[in-house]
Short mmCIF file of C-alpha atoms in Angstrom, two decimals:
data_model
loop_
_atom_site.label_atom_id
_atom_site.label_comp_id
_atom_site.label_asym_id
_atom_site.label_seq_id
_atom_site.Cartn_x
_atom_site.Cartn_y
_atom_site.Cartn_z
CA UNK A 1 2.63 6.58 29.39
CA UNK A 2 1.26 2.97 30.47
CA UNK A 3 -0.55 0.84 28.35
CA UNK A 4 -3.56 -1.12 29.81
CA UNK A 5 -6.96 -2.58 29.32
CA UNK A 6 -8.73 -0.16 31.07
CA UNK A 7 -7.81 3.71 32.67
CA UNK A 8 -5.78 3.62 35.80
CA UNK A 9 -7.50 4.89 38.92
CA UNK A 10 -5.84 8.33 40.69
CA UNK A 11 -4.54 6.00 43.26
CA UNK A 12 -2.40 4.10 40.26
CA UNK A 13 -1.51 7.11 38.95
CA UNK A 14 -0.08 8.32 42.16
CA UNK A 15 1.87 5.55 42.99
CA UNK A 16 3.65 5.60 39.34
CA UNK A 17 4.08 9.56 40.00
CA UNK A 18 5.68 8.67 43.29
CA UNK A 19 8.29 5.69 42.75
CA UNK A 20 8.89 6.83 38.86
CA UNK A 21 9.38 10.70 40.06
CA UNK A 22 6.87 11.85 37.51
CA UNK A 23 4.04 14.74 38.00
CA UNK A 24 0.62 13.01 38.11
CA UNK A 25 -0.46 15.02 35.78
CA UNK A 26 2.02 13.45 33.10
CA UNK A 27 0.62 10.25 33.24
CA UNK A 28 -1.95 9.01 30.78
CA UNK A 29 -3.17 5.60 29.97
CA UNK A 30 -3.20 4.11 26.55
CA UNK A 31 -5.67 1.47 27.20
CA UNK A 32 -6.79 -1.35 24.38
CA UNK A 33 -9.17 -0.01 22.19
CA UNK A 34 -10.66 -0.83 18.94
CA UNK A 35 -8.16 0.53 16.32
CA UNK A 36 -5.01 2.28 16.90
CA UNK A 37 -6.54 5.47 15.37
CA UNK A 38 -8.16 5.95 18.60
CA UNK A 39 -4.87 6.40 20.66
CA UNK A 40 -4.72 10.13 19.55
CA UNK A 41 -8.10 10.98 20.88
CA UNK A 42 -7.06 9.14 23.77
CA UNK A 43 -3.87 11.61 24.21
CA UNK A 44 -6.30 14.63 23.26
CA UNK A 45 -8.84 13.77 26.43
CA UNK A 46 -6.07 13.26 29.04
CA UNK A 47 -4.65 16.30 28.14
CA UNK A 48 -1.19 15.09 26.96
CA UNK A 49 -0.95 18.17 25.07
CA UNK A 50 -1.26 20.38 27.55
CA UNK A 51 1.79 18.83 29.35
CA UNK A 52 3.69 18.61 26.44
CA UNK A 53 3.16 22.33 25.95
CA UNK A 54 4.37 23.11 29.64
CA UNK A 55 7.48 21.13 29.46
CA UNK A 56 8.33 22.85 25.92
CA UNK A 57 7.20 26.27 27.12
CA UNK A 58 4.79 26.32 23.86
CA UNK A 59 1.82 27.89 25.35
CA UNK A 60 2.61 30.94 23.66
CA UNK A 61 2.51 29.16 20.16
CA UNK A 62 0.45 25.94 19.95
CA UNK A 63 -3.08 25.48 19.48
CA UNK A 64 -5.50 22.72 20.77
CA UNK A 65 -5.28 19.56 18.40
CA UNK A 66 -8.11 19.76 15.80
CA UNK A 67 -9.24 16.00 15.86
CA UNK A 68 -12.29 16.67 14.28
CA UNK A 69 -11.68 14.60 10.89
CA UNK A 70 -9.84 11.63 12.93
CA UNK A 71 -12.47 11.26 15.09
CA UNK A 72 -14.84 10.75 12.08
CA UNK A 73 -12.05 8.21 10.66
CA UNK A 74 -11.24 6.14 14.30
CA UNK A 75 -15.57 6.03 15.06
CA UNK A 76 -16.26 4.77 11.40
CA UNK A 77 -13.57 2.22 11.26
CA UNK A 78 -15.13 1.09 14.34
CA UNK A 79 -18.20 -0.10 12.00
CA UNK A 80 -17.07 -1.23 9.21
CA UNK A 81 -18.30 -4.80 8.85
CA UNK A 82 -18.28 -5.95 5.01
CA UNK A 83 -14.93 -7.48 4.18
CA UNK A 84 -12.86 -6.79 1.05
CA UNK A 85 -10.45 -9.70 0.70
CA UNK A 86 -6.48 -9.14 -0.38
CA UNK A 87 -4.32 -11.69 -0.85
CA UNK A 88 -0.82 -11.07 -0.25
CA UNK A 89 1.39 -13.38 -2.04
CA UNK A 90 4.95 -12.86 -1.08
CA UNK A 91 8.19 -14.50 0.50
CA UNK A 92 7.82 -13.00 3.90
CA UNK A 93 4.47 -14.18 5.44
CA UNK A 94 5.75 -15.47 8.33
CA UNK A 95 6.39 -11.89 9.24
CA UNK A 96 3.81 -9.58 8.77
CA UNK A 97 5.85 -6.45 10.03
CA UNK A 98 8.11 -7.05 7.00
CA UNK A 99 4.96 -5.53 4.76
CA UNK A 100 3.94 -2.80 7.43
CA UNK A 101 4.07 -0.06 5.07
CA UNK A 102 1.70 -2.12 2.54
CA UNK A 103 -0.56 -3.47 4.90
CA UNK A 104 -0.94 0.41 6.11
CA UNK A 105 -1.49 1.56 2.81
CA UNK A 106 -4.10 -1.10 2.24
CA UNK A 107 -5.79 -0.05 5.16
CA UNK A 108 -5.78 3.50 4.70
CA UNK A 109 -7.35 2.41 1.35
CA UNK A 110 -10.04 0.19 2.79
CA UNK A 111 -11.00 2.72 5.11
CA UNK A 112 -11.51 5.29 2.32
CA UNK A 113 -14.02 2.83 0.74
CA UNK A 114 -15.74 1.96 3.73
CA UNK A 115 -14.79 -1.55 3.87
CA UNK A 116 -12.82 -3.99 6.45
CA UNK A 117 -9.95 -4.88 5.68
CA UNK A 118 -9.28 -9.07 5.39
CA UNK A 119 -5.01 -9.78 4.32
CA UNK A 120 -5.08 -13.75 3.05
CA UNK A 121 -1.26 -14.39 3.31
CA UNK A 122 0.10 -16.77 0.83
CA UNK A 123 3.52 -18.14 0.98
CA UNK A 124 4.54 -17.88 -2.36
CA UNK A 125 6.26 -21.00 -2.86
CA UNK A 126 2.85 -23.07 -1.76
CA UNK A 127 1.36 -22.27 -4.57
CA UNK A 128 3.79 -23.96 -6.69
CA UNK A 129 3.42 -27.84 -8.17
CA UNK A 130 6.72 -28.68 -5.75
CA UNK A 131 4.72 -28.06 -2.85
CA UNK A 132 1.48 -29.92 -4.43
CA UNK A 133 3.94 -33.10 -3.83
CA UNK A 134 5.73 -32.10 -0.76
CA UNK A 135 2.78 -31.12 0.90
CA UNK A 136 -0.07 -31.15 -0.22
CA UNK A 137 -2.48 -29.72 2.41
CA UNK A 138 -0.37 -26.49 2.37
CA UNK A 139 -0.72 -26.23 -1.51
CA UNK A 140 -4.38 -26.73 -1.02
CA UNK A 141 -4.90 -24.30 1.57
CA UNK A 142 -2.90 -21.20 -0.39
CA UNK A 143 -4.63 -21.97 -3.56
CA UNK A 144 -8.15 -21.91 -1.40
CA UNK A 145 -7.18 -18.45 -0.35
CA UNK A 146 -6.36 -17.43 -4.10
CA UNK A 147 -9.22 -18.46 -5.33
CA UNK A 148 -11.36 -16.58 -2.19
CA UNK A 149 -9.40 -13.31 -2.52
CA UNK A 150 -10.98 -10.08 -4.47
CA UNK A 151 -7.87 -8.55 -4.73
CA UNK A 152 -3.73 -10.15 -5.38
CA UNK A 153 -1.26 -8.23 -4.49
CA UNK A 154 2.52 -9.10 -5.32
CA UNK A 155 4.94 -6.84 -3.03
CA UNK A 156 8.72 -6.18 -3.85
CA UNK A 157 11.45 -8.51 -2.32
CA UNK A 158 14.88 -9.88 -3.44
CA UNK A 159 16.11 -13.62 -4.43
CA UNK A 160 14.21 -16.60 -6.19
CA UNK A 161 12.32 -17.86 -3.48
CA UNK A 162 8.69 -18.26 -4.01
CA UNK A 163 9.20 -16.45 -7.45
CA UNK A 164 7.08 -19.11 -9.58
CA UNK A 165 4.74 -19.36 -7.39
CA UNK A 166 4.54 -15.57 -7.41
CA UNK A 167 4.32 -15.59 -11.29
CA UNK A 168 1.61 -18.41 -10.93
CA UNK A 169 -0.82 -15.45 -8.80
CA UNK A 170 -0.23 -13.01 -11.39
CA UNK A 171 -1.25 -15.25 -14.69
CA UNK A 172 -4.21 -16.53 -12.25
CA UNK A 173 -5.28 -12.47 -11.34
CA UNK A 174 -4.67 -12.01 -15.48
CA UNK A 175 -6.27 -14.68 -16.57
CA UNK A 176 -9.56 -14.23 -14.49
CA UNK A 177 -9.43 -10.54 -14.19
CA UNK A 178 -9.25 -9.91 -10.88
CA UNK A 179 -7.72 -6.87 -9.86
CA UNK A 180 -4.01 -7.01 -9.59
CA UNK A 181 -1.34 -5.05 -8.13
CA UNK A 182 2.39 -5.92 -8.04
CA UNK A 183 4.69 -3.79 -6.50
CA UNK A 184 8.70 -3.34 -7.80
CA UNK A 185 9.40 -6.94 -8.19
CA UNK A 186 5.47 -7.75 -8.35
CA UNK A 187 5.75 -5.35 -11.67
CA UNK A 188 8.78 -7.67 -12.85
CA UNK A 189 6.93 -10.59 -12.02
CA UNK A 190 3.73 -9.38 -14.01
CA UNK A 191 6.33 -8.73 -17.22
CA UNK A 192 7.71 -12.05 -17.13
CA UNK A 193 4.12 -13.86 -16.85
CA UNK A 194 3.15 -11.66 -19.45
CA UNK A 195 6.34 -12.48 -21.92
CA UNK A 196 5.78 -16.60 -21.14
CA UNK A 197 2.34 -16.72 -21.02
CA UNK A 198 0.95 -14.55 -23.77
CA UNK A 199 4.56 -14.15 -26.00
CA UNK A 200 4.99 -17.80 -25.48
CA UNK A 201 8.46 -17.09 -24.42
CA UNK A 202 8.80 -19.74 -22.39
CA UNK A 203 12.31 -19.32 -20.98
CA UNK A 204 11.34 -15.33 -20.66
CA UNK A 205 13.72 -14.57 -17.24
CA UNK A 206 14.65 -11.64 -15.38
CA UNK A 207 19.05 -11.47 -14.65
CA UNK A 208 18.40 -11.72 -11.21
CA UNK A 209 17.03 -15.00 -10.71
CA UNK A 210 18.72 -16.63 -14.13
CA UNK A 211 22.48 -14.51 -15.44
CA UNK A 212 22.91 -16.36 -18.07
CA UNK A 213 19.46 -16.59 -19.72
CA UNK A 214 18.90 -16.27 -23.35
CA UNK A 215 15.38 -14.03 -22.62
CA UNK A 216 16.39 -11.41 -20.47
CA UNK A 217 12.64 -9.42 -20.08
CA UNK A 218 14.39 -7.93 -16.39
CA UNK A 219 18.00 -6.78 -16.21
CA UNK A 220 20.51 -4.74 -13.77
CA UNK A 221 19.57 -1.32 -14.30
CA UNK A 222 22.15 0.40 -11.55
CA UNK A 223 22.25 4.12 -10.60
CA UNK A 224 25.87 3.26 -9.57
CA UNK A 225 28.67 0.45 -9.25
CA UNK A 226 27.92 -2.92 -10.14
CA UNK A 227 30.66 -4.02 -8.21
CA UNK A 228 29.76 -2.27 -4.72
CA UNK A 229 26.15 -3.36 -3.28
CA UNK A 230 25.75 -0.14 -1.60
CA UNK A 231 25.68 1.98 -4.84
CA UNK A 232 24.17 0.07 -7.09
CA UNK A 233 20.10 0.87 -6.46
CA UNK A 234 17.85 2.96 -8.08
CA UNK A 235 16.77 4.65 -4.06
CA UNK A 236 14.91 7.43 -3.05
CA UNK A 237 12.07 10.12 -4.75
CA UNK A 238 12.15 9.89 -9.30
CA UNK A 239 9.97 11.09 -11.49
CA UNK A 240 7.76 8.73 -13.32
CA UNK A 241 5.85 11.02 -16.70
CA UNK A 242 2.15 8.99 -17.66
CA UNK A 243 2.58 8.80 -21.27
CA UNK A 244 -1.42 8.81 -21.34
CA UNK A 245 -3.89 10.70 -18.84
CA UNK A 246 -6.95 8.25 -20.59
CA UNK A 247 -5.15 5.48 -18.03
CA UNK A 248 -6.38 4.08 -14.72
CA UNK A 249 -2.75 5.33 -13.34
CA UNK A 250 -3.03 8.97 -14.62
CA UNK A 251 -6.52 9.10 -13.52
CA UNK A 252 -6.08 7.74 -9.92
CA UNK A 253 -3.31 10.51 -9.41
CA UNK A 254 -5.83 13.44 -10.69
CA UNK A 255 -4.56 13.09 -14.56
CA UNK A 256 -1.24 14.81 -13.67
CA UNK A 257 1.41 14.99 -16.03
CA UNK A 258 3.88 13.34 -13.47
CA UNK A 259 4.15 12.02 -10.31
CA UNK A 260 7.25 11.68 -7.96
CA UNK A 261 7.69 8.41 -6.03
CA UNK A 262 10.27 6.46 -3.87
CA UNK A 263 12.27 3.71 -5.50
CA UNK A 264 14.57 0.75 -4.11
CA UNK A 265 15.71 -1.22 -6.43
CA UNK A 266 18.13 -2.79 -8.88
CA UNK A 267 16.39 -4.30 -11.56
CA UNK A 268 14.26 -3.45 -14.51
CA UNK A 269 12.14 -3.61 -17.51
CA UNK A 270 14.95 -4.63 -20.64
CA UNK A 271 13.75 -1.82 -22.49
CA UNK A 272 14.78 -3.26 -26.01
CA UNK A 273 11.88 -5.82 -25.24
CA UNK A 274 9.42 -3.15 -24.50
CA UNK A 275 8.18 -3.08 -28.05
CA UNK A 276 7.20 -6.30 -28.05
CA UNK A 277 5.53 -6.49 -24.80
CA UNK A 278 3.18 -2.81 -25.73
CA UNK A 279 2.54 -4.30 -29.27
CA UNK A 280 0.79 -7.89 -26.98
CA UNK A 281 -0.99 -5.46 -25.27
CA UNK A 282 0.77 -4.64 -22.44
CA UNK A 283 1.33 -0.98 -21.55
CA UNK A 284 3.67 0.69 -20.09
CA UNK A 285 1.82 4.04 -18.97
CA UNK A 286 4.32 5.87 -16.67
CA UNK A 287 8.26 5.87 -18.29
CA UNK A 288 11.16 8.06 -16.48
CA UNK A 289 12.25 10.93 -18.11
CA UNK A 290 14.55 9.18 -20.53
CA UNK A 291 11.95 6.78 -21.38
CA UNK A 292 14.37 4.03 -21.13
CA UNK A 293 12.79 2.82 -17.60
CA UNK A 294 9.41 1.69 -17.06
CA UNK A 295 7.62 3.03 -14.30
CA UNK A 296 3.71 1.52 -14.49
CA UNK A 297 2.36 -1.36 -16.33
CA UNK A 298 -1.07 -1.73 -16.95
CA UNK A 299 -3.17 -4.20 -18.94
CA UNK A 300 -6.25 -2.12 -20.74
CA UNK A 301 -8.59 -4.70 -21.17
CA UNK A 302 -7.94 -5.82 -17.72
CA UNK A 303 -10.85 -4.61 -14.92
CA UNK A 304 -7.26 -3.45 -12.52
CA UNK A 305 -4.07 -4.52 -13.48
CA UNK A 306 -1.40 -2.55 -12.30
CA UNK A 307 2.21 -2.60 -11.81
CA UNK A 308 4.72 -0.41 -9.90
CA UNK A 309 8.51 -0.47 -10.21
CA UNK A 310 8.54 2.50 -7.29
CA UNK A 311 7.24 2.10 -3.80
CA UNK A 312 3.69 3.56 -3.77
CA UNK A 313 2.73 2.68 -0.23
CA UNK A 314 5.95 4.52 1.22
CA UNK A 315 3.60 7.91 0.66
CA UNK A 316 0.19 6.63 1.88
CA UNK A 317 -1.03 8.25 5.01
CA UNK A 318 -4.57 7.76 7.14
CA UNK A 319 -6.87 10.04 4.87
CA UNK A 320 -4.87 10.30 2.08
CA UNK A 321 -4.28 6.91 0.91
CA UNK A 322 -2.19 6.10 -1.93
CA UNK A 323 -3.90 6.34 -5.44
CA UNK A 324 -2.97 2.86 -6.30
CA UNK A 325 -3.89 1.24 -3.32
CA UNK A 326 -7.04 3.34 -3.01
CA UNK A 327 -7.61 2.22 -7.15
CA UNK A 328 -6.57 -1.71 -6.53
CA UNK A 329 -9.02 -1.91 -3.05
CA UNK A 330 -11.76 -0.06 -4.87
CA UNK A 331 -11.54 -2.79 -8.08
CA UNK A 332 -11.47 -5.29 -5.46
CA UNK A 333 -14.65 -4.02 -4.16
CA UNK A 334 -16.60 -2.62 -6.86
CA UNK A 335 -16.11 0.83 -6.41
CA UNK A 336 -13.36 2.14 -8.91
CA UNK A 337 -15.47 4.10 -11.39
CA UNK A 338 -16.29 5.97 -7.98
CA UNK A 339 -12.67 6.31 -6.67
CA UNK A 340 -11.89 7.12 -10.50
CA UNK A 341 -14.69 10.60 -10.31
CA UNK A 342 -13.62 11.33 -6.78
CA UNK A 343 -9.57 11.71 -8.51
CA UNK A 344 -10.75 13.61 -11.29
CA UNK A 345 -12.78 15.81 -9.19
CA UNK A 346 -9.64 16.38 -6.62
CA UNK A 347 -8.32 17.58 -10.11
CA UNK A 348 -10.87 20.29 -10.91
CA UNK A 349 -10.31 21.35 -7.69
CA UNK A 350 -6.97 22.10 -8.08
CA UNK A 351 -6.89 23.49 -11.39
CA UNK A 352 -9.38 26.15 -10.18
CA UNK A 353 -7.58 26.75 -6.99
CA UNK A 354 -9.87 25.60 -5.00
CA UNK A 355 -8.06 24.28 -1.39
CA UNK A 356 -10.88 21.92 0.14
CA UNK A 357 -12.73 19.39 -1.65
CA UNK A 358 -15.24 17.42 0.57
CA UNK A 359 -14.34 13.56 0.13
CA UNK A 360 -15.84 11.38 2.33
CA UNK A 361 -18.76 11.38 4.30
CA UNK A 362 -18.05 9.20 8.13
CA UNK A 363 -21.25 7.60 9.76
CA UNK A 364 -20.70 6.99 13.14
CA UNK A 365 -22.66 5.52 16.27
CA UNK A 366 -24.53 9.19 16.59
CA UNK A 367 -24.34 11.20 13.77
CA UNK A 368 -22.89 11.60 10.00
CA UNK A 369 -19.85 14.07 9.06
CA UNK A 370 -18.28 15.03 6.24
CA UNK A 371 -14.53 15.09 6.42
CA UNK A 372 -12.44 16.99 4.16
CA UNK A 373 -9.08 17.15 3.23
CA UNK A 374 -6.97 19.19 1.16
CA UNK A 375 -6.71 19.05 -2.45
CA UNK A 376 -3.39 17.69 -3.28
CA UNK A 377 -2.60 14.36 -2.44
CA UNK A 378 0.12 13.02 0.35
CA UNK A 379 0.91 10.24 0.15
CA UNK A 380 -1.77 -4.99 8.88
CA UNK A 381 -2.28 -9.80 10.75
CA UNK A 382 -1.98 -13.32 10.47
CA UNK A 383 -3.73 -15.26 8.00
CA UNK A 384 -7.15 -13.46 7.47
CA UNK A 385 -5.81 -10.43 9.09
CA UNK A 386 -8.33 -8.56 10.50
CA UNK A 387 -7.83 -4.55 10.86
#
């Protein structure tokens, strides 16, 4: 394969087949195009199948790729043009790759709403009062792009860094109800803003940042050792039970009785303080199956506030886009009550056995499919990243 901003001539090709010893016919050019999701199609029209067959002896067995759908989904990203602004609020921003697998899921979630996809990112530590002093431009420039954003999103991480500034863009998202999402430690984060700011527990503290402090609202919650780091997270596929289907959560995941989603983590919701926290208002729709961890968080009176102590993005795929990414980007746009039919009628669906449900329609440059997909579910830079 060669990469390139345009397709290579015969004459190029033969000269790589030559001096690399490879049959002409094995070459193809990935040349820049407008999104990634065209590379397939790309693959498809140079016939990079058909070698692949020949070299694996699979002509008796494979079929031609049925592109059909992600054509629809590559042309109609092509024209998406009105924005839906996230901003990411973390203690990584200076390297976007280290939230790949949420700025995919945001996309794939963008996409399914028709919008383009705009990621603010907001070192979490400008936006608190020690940077105001230190420097003051970049405290005025994050809190510009909180204040711009239609969406906040608080990913997972480890460490103290940047946490109060992260607690600072959850009580602004609470406080002026715009839609929310906070992933593992962005849950935590939401508890403890929730505990200080509405409990008036002002010293409220997760173990991890503070061992010692006297309002532990986050603590060590090991599958494992304490003593050995490698044993000691909660890792891989659990099963979170909604304790309510009338919930955004339940909804958004077809008002199942439980879901099963990948964890990574160490720390959790102190679940002697849980009482206190669902009796202010918070709730804790999704518990394991001991009810002793917390799962999802949501605030009812909230337009989308959600929290996740699992990894939701880790199952998002192109057309099948997580259902809280694809709930948090349609609150951010205006379009949940929609995303919230479309999940109940994926439910029907399945309840009456039905294995295709028509979800989107694509417009592209010529004419307007449908795409479907089945039933069940399966589950990007720079400042104003642009996908």
């Amino acid at each position: 394969m060669c990469t390139w901003n345009k397709v290579l001539d015969e004459n190029a090709k033969g000269k790589l087949s030559q001096f690399c010893l490879i049959p002409a016919e094995n070459i193809v050019t990935l040349y820049d195009v407008p999104n990634i999701w065209h590379i397939p199609l790309l693959l498809r029209d140079q016939k990079a199948h058909e070698a692949m067959f020949k070299v694996l002896n699979l002509h008796g067995v494979a079929k031609e790729p049925n592109l059909e759908e992600w054509t629809c989904r590559a042309e109609s990203s092509d024209l998406l043009y009105e924005p839906v602004r996230i901003a990411l609020v973390g203690k990584y921003t200076c390297l976007s790759d280290s939230y790949l697998s949420i700025l995919k899921a945001l996309l794939h979630a963008s996409v399914d709403c028709q919008k383009k996809l705009v990621v603010d990112w907001i070192p979490a530590s400008n936006l608190e009062t020690a940077t105001a002093k230190g420097n003051h431009d970049a405290y005025k420039a994050a809190w510009k792009l909180l204040k711009g954003a239609d969406g906040v999103l608080v990913p997972g991480g480890f460490g103290d860094r940047g946490v109060q500034g992260k607690i600072i863009a959850a009580k602004y998202a609470r406080e002026n109800r715009i839609p929310f999402l906070g992933i593992c430690l962005g849950m935590q984060i939401a508890v403890i803003e929730f505990a200080r700011s509405v409990l008036g527990v002002q010293d409220a503290n997760s173990t991890e940042f503070e061992p010692h402090t006297k309002s532990p609202y986050i603590i060590f919650m090991p599958e494992g050792s304490k003593t050995h780091m490698g044993g000691t997270m909660r890792l891989g596929s659990r099963r979170t039970y909604f304790q309510t289907k009338e919930c955004k959560s339940a909804k958004l995941y077809g008002c199942k009785s439980f879901i099963d989603e990948r964890h990574r983590h160490r720390y959790e919701v102190n679940p002697d303080l849980v009482a206190c926290l669902e009796n202010a208002g918070l709730s804790f729709t999704g518990k394991d199956e001991t009810g002793q961890r917390m799962e999802i968080l949501e605030l009812p009176n909230h337009p989308y506030f959600i929290g996740a102590q699992f990894h939701p993005e880790f199952k998002s795929r192109p057309g099948k886009p997580s259902p809280l990414f694809l709930g948090f980007i349609g609150a951010a746009c205006g379009q949940l009550d929609a995303v919230l039919q479309r999940s109940s009628i994926v439910d029907n669906s399945l309840s009456k056995g039905v294995d295709i449900s028509p979800v989107k329609t694509y417009r592209t440059r010529t004419t307007t499919k449908t795409a479907y997909r089945t039933a069940e579910y399966v589950y990007g830079s720079c400042n104003g990243l642009h996908f």
